[in-house]
Structures are given as C-alpha cells and as structure tokens.
GROMACS .gro file of C-alpha atoms in nm:
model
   75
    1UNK     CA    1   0.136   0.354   0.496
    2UNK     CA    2  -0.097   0.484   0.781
    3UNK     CA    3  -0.110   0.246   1.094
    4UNK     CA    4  -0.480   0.125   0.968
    5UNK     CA    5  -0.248  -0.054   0.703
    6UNK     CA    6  -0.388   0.218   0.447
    7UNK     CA    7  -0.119   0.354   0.147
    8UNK     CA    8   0.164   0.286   0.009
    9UNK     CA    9   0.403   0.053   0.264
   10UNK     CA   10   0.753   0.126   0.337
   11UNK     CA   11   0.808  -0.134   0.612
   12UNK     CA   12   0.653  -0.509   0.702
   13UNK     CA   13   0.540  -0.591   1.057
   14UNK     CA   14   0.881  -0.771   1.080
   15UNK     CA   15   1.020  -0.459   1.056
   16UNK     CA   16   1.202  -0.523   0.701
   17UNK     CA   17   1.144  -0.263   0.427
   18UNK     CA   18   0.935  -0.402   0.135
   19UNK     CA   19   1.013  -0.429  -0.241
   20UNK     CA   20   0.783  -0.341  -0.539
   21UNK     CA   21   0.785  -0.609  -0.763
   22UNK     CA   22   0.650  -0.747  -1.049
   23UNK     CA   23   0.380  -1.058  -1.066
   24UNK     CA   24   0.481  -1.306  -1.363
   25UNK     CA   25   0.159  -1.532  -1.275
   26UNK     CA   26  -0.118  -1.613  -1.532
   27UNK     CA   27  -0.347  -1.451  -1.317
   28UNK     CA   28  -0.223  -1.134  -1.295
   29UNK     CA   29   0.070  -1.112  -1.542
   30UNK     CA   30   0.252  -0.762  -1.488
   31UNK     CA   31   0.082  -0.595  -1.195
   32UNK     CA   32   0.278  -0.443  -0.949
   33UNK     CA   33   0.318  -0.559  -0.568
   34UNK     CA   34   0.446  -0.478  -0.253
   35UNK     CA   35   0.612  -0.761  -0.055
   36UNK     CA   36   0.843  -0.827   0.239
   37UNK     CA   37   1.113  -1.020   0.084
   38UNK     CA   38   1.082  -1.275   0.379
   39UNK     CA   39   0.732  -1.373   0.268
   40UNK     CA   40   0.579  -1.609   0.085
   41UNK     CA   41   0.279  -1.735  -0.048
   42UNK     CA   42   0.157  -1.876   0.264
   43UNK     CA   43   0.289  -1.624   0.536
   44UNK     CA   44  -0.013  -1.424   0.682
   45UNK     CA   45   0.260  -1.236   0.877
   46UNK     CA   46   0.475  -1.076   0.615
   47UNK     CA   47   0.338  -0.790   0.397
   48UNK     CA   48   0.210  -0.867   0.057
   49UNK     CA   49  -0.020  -0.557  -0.095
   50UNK     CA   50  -0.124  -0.538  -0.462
   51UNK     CA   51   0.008  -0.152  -0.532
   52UNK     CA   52  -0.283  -0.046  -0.770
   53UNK     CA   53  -0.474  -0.072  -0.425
   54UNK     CA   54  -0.213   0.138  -0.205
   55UNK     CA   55  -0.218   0.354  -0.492
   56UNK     CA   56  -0.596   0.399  -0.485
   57UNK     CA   57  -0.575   0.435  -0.129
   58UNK     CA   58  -0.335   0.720  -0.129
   59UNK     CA   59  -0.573   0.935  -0.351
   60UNK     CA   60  -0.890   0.882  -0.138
   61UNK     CA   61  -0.705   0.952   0.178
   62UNK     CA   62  -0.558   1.337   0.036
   63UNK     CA   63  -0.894   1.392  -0.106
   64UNK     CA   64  -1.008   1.404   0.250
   65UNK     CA   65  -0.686   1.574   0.359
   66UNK     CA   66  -0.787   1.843   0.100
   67UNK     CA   67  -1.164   1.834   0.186
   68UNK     CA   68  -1.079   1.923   0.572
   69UNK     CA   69  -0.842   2.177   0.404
   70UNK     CA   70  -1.086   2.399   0.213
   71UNK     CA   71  -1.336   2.359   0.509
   72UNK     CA   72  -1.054   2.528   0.713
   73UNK     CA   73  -0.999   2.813   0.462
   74UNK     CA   74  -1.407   2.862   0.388
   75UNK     CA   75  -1.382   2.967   0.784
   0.00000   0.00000   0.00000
C-alpha cells in the first residue's frame, strides 16, 4: 500500500501487520478483507479495507506505471 492509503496493505497505522480474512456477515457473506487484528467494528484507527478494492486499486495504479512506461520508450 502506497502512503495515499492506495493497494494492497501490509501494515496498520499501529504499526501491526494486517490479516486477510474472510466476512461471515449477511451482508457480505464471503468477501475478502484486510484488517488489523487489533480492530474492531468501531475503531476508526485500525485498518479495515475490503480487498476487492485494494485489488482494483493495484491494477489502475500499474496501468499508469505502464502508461508513463511506453511514453518513455515512444521517446
């Protein structure tokens, strides 16, 4: 994860490294998360990201990296 919070995390603000886990709620029954394990659901302060959106992230940040890359080699 980028320091604008964008990507896939590795580490919470605390400093503790985050798990991928697995929601079991109605609402979203089987869709991956990262999460500090020292959050919860009220804690603005520890990391909680849905990974389908780090995911999605990841992809539209190396399409730029690869965008500035072939503008480099069309010079």
């Amino acid at each position: 994860m980028d320091v604008n919070g964008r990507g896939i995390p590795t580490h919470c603000r605390c400093g503790e490294r985050v798990r991928l886990l697995t929601s079991r709620t109605v609402k979203n029954p089987g869709r991956l998360f990262h999460s500090c394990p020292y959050g919860d659901e009220n804690s603005w302060f520890h990391l909680f990201k849905w990974a389908d959106r780090s995911a999605l992230e990841e992809i539209e940040d190396m399409k730029v990296k690869f965008g500035d890359l072939e503008e480099l080699q069309a010079t």
